[in-house]
């Protein structure tokens, strides 16, 4: 028994005429009769009473047609559902990303994806790059945004722009900050040797931004006076805004969240010797099937960069 036979039986139950049903189905009358007889033989029951004009259903036939209609309806629904998955209109997308990057990086992209694919469920797996690389290799995420280098024998890589960070300093400490001549980008460049008396807010030692902060300090020969340690960049920003101390934030976070920087009494500075310290990339397991919404998400992330 197959779907075609079910369709033929349902059609015949409606039209009640072999030749007319065959014509509507675009097949010959003998072919239709053969399919119905084969179905009845397989089931071991007679579905149609051929002694009546027009044809009529037997008691077994009535029960069969009712069930057949439900099966065909479910099959059609299943096909449409799979089409929605195929076209990226339904389903789920799991993206691996670090917690601090998720804070400033994903909100616009998620809103765009959900606007385009209204039935899409998006899951962010927020971990550091080491754990994300393993999740990506294991295939538990569709793709990840993590820092290079990665194991390119197992992972495909789409490099993104190098990330930069900025120094944020409360108003009451701004007079202590010395800057280099000229500008290196949008903000004045800070001299690290002028920051020794300023308290710093830093993330915990396992956070990626803290690891980058330590690299920056080392590159500039600077030992910060860390008086407060937190776990999130939003907390670090809030404490800096309250005047607790200076902190280092991703430049994109600053651009997106500190638009009214002058009104918030915070100084923002470019940091020397930070170029090329970290390059993020979109990575995914080699040979992994990429859904339409995964491909769209990747293109949006590349554009966002």
XYZ file of C-alpha atoms in Angstrom:
305
model
C 0.000 0.000 0.000
C 1.351 3.398 -0.947
C 0.258 7.024 -1.072
C -0.682 6.811 -4.734
C -3.102 3.974 -4.060
C -4.636 5.931 -1.200
C -5.073 8.935 -3.471
C -6.682 6.799 -6.184
C -9.107 5.172 -3.719
C -10.128 8.522 -2.230
C -10.659 10.003 -5.699
C -12.779 7.031 -6.772
C -14.870 7.265 -3.596
C -15.765 10.841 -4.542
C -16.483 10.385 -8.260
C -17.873 6.812 -8.036
C -17.034 6.108 -11.660
C -13.906 4.261 -12.838
C -13.537 5.886 -16.260
C -14.216 9.430 -15.036
C -11.857 9.029 -12.085
C -9.108 7.680 -14.350
C -9.552 10.624 -16.682
C -9.344 13.119 -13.818
C -6.209 11.419 -12.517
C -4.607 11.366 -15.960
C -4.212 7.599 -16.105
C -5.942 4.835 -18.067
C -9.011 3.022 -16.753
C -7.230 -0.377 -16.684
C -4.350 1.151 -14.714
C -6.722 2.580 -12.122
C -8.650 -0.686 -11.850
C -5.382 -2.601 -11.396
C -4.259 -0.288 -8.565
C -7.588 -0.581 -6.728
C -7.692 -4.370 -7.115
C -4.100 -4.617 -5.906
C -4.963 -2.507 -2.852
C -8.000 -4.654 -2.040
C -5.956 -7.825 -2.422
C -3.281 -6.520 -0.069
C -5.881 -5.504 2.521
C -7.911 -8.674 2.101
C -11.202 -6.748 1.888
C -13.444 -5.310 -0.820
C -13.559 -1.526 -0.722
C -15.975 -0.837 -3.577
C -19.275 -2.522 -4.506
C -19.008 -2.785 -8.288
C -22.555 -4.170 -8.676
C -24.083 -0.765 -8.035
C -24.326 2.204 -10.355
C -22.644 4.421 -9.494
C -19.990 2.565 -7.511
C -20.484 2.589 -3.764
C -18.291 1.936 -0.782
C -18.587 -1.185 1.290
C -18.649 -0.884 5.073
C -14.914 -1.702 5.083
C -14.424 0.819 2.286
C -16.066 3.621 4.249
C -13.772 2.987 7.194
C -10.746 2.743 4.908
C -11.466 5.999 3.057
C -11.913 7.879 6.316
C -8.519 6.706 7.538
C -6.930 7.229 4.122
C -8.043 10.877 4.062
C -6.473 11.459 7.469
C -3.233 9.791 6.394
C -3.053 11.865 3.192
C -3.804 15.024 5.136
C -1.018 14.292 7.614
C 1.341 13.451 4.771
C 0.561 16.750 3.056
C 1.072 18.632 6.305
C 4.386 16.876 6.833
C 5.566 17.780 3.329
C 4.651 21.437 3.845
C 6.412 21.435 7.200
C 9.567 20.032 5.649
C 9.361 22.640 2.901
C 9.302 25.309 5.616
C 12.409 23.805 7.174
C 14.074 23.638 3.768
C 13.256 27.260 3.044
C 14.397 28.413 6.455
C 10.924 29.465 7.643
C 10.818 27.080 10.563
C 13.220 25.236 12.802
C 16.081 26.157 15.080
C 19.528 27.657 14.754
C 22.207 27.212 17.415
C 25.079 29.679 17.365
C 28.142 29.393 19.560
C 29.432 32.742 20.829
C 31.305 34.138 23.806
C 29.180 35.834 26.508
C 30.724 39.276 26.122
C 30.504 39.185 22.320
C 26.868 38.105 22.526
C 26.139 41.195 24.625
C 26.861 43.663 21.849
C 27.074 41.574 18.695
C 23.908 39.528 18.286
C 20.847 41.652 19.105
C 20.447 43.272 15.676
C 21.229 40.030 13.857
C 18.692 38.034 15.891
C 15.984 40.616 15.244
C 16.693 40.562 11.510
C 16.626 36.759 11.385
C 13.359 36.496 13.310
C 11.819 39.138 11.086
C 12.839 37.202 7.984
C 12.070 33.734 9.400
C 9.124 34.201 11.744
C 9.098 30.583 12.934
C 12.834 30.363 13.612
C 14.035 29.507 17.121
C 17.515 30.852 17.853
C 19.705 29.421 20.611
C 22.955 31.089 21.703
C 25.496 28.755 23.283
C 27.578 31.233 25.294
C 31.010 29.877 26.175
C 34.665 30.762 25.744
C 36.493 29.995 22.504
C 38.076 26.756 23.766
C 34.733 25.216 24.688
C 33.046 26.598 21.581
C 35.654 25.044 19.321
C 34.924 21.620 20.823
C 31.159 22.128 20.511
C 31.626 23.086 16.869
C 33.758 20.022 16.181
C 31.151 17.856 17.936
C 28.428 19.391 15.780
C 26.280 20.543 18.703
C 26.116 24.062 17.232
C 25.410 25.065 13.645
C 28.383 27.411 13.686
C 30.362 29.498 16.143
C 31.944 32.910 16.288
C 35.254 32.453 18.045
C 38.825 33.611 17.997
C 41.506 32.349 15.676
C 43.483 30.166 15.540
C 41.321 27.039 15.383
C 41.840 23.476 14.161
C 41.343 24.011 10.424
C 41.770 20.296 9.756
C 38.323 19.808 11.304
C 36.735 23.225 10.874
C 35.945 25.544 7.981
C 36.762 29.177 8.699
C 35.344 32.498 7.513
C 37.611 35.218 9.000
C 36.000 38.415 10.296
C 37.544 41.812 10.896
C 40.020 42.203 13.729
C 38.325 43.382 16.913
C 39.422 46.477 18.768
C 38.795 47.644 22.309
C 38.649 51.045 23.990
C 39.421 52.368 27.440
C 36.512 53.943 29.334
C 37.377 56.303 32.213
C 35.002 57.991 34.707
C 34.880 61.784 34.826
C 36.657 62.050 38.170
C 39.738 60.267 36.781
C 39.877 61.883 33.346
C 42.293 64.608 34.470
C 44.866 61.915 35.231
C 44.764 60.515 31.695
C 47.469 61.639 29.313
C 47.030 61.198 25.580
C 49.448 60.909 22.699
C 49.630 63.592 20.057
C 47.161 63.198 17.241
C 44.387 60.642 17.004
C 44.445 56.990 16.208
C 40.896 56.531 14.980
C 37.772 58.077 16.480
C 39.152 58.677 19.968
C 42.389 60.113 21.426
C 45.111 57.564 22.156
C 45.844 56.939 25.826
C 49.310 56.751 27.361
C 49.260 53.777 29.689
C 51.973 55.137 31.958
C 49.497 57.822 33.073
C 47.010 55.262 34.380
C 48.921 53.824 37.324
C 46.886 55.766 39.925
C 43.504 54.943 38.410
C 41.534 51.966 39.810
C 40.498 49.396 37.205
C 37.460 47.198 36.820
C 38.362 43.888 35.163
C 36.534 40.745 34.220
C 37.330 37.405 35.864
C 40.444 35.656 34.651
C 38.565 33.081 32.526
C 36.666 35.692 30.491
C 37.976 36.380 26.991
C 37.920 40.138 27.414
C 40.065 39.763 30.553
C 42.537 37.606 28.658
C 42.716 40.299 25.979
C 43.028 43.015 28.639
C 46.006 41.191 30.170
C 47.636 40.930 26.735
C 47.130 44.653 26.159
C 48.652 45.526 29.518
C 51.618 43.265 28.815
C 52.096 44.783 25.357
C 52.148 48.262 26.911
C 54.319 47.303 29.909
C 51.538 48.273 32.273
C 50.448 46.676 35.561
C 46.879 47.813 36.289
C 45.549 48.585 39.742
C 42.610 46.170 39.632
C 40.295 47.006 42.508
C 37.087 45.388 41.237
C 36.472 42.137 39.403
C 33.188 41.282 37.655
C 31.878 38.662 35.231
C 30.108 40.739 32.565
C 30.933 43.747 30.420
C 27.565 45.355 31.174
C 28.429 45.289 34.874
C 31.880 46.686 34.144
C 30.329 49.521 32.131
C 27.754 50.267 34.856
C 30.468 50.476 37.513
C 32.593 52.718 35.314
C 29.564 54.951 34.778
C 29.109 55.099 38.547
C 32.725 56.241 38.930
C 34.164 53.082 40.473
C 37.041 52.843 38.030
C 38.243 52.585 34.445
C 37.606 49.552 32.292
C 38.272 48.155 28.838
C 35.294 47.499 26.557
C 34.874 46.229 22.998
C 34.800 49.177 20.605
C 31.550 47.972 19.073
C 29.960 47.863 22.506
C 31.045 51.443 23.052
C 29.730 52.535 19.666
C 26.399 50.808 20.215
C 25.789 51.490 23.917
C 27.612 54.717 24.649
C 26.149 56.951 21.919
C 25.574 59.716 24.464
C 29.079 59.311 25.885
C 29.542 63.036 26.632
C 26.344 63.150 28.646
C 27.433 60.169 30.715
C 30.621 61.816 31.948
C 32.866 59.099 30.638
C 36.076 59.495 28.717
C 36.721 57.031 25.903
C 40.176 56.383 24.493
C 41.935 54.341 21.850
C 44.578 51.939 23.169
C 48.006 51.579 21.567
C 49.466 48.225 20.547
C 46.141 46.414 20.242
C 45.986 45.869 16.486
C 46.088 42.230 15.463
C 45.761 40.868 18.985
C 42.552 39.055 18.226
C 40.698 38.057 15.074
C 37.255 36.466 15.342
C 35.932 34.079 12.720
C 32.804 32.156 11.806
C 33.675 28.476 12.063
C 31.691 25.329 11.368
C 32.382 21.618 11.170
C 33.769 20.468 7.825
C 31.116 18.802 5.696
C 28.255 20.003 7.907
C 24.964 20.679 6.138
C 24.119 24.367 6.424
C 20.432 25.267 6.459
C 19.060 28.294 4.640
C 18.742 30.220 7.901
C 22.295 29.315 8.950
C 23.582 30.624 5.619
C 21.503 33.789 5.997
C 22.785 34.326 9.531
C 26.379 33.985 8.363
C 25.850 36.534 5.589
C 24.280 38.979 8.053
C 27.179 38.552 10.471
C 29.679 39.202 7.674
C 27.770 42.338 6.663
C 27.508 43.506 10.269
C 31.281 43.377 10.475
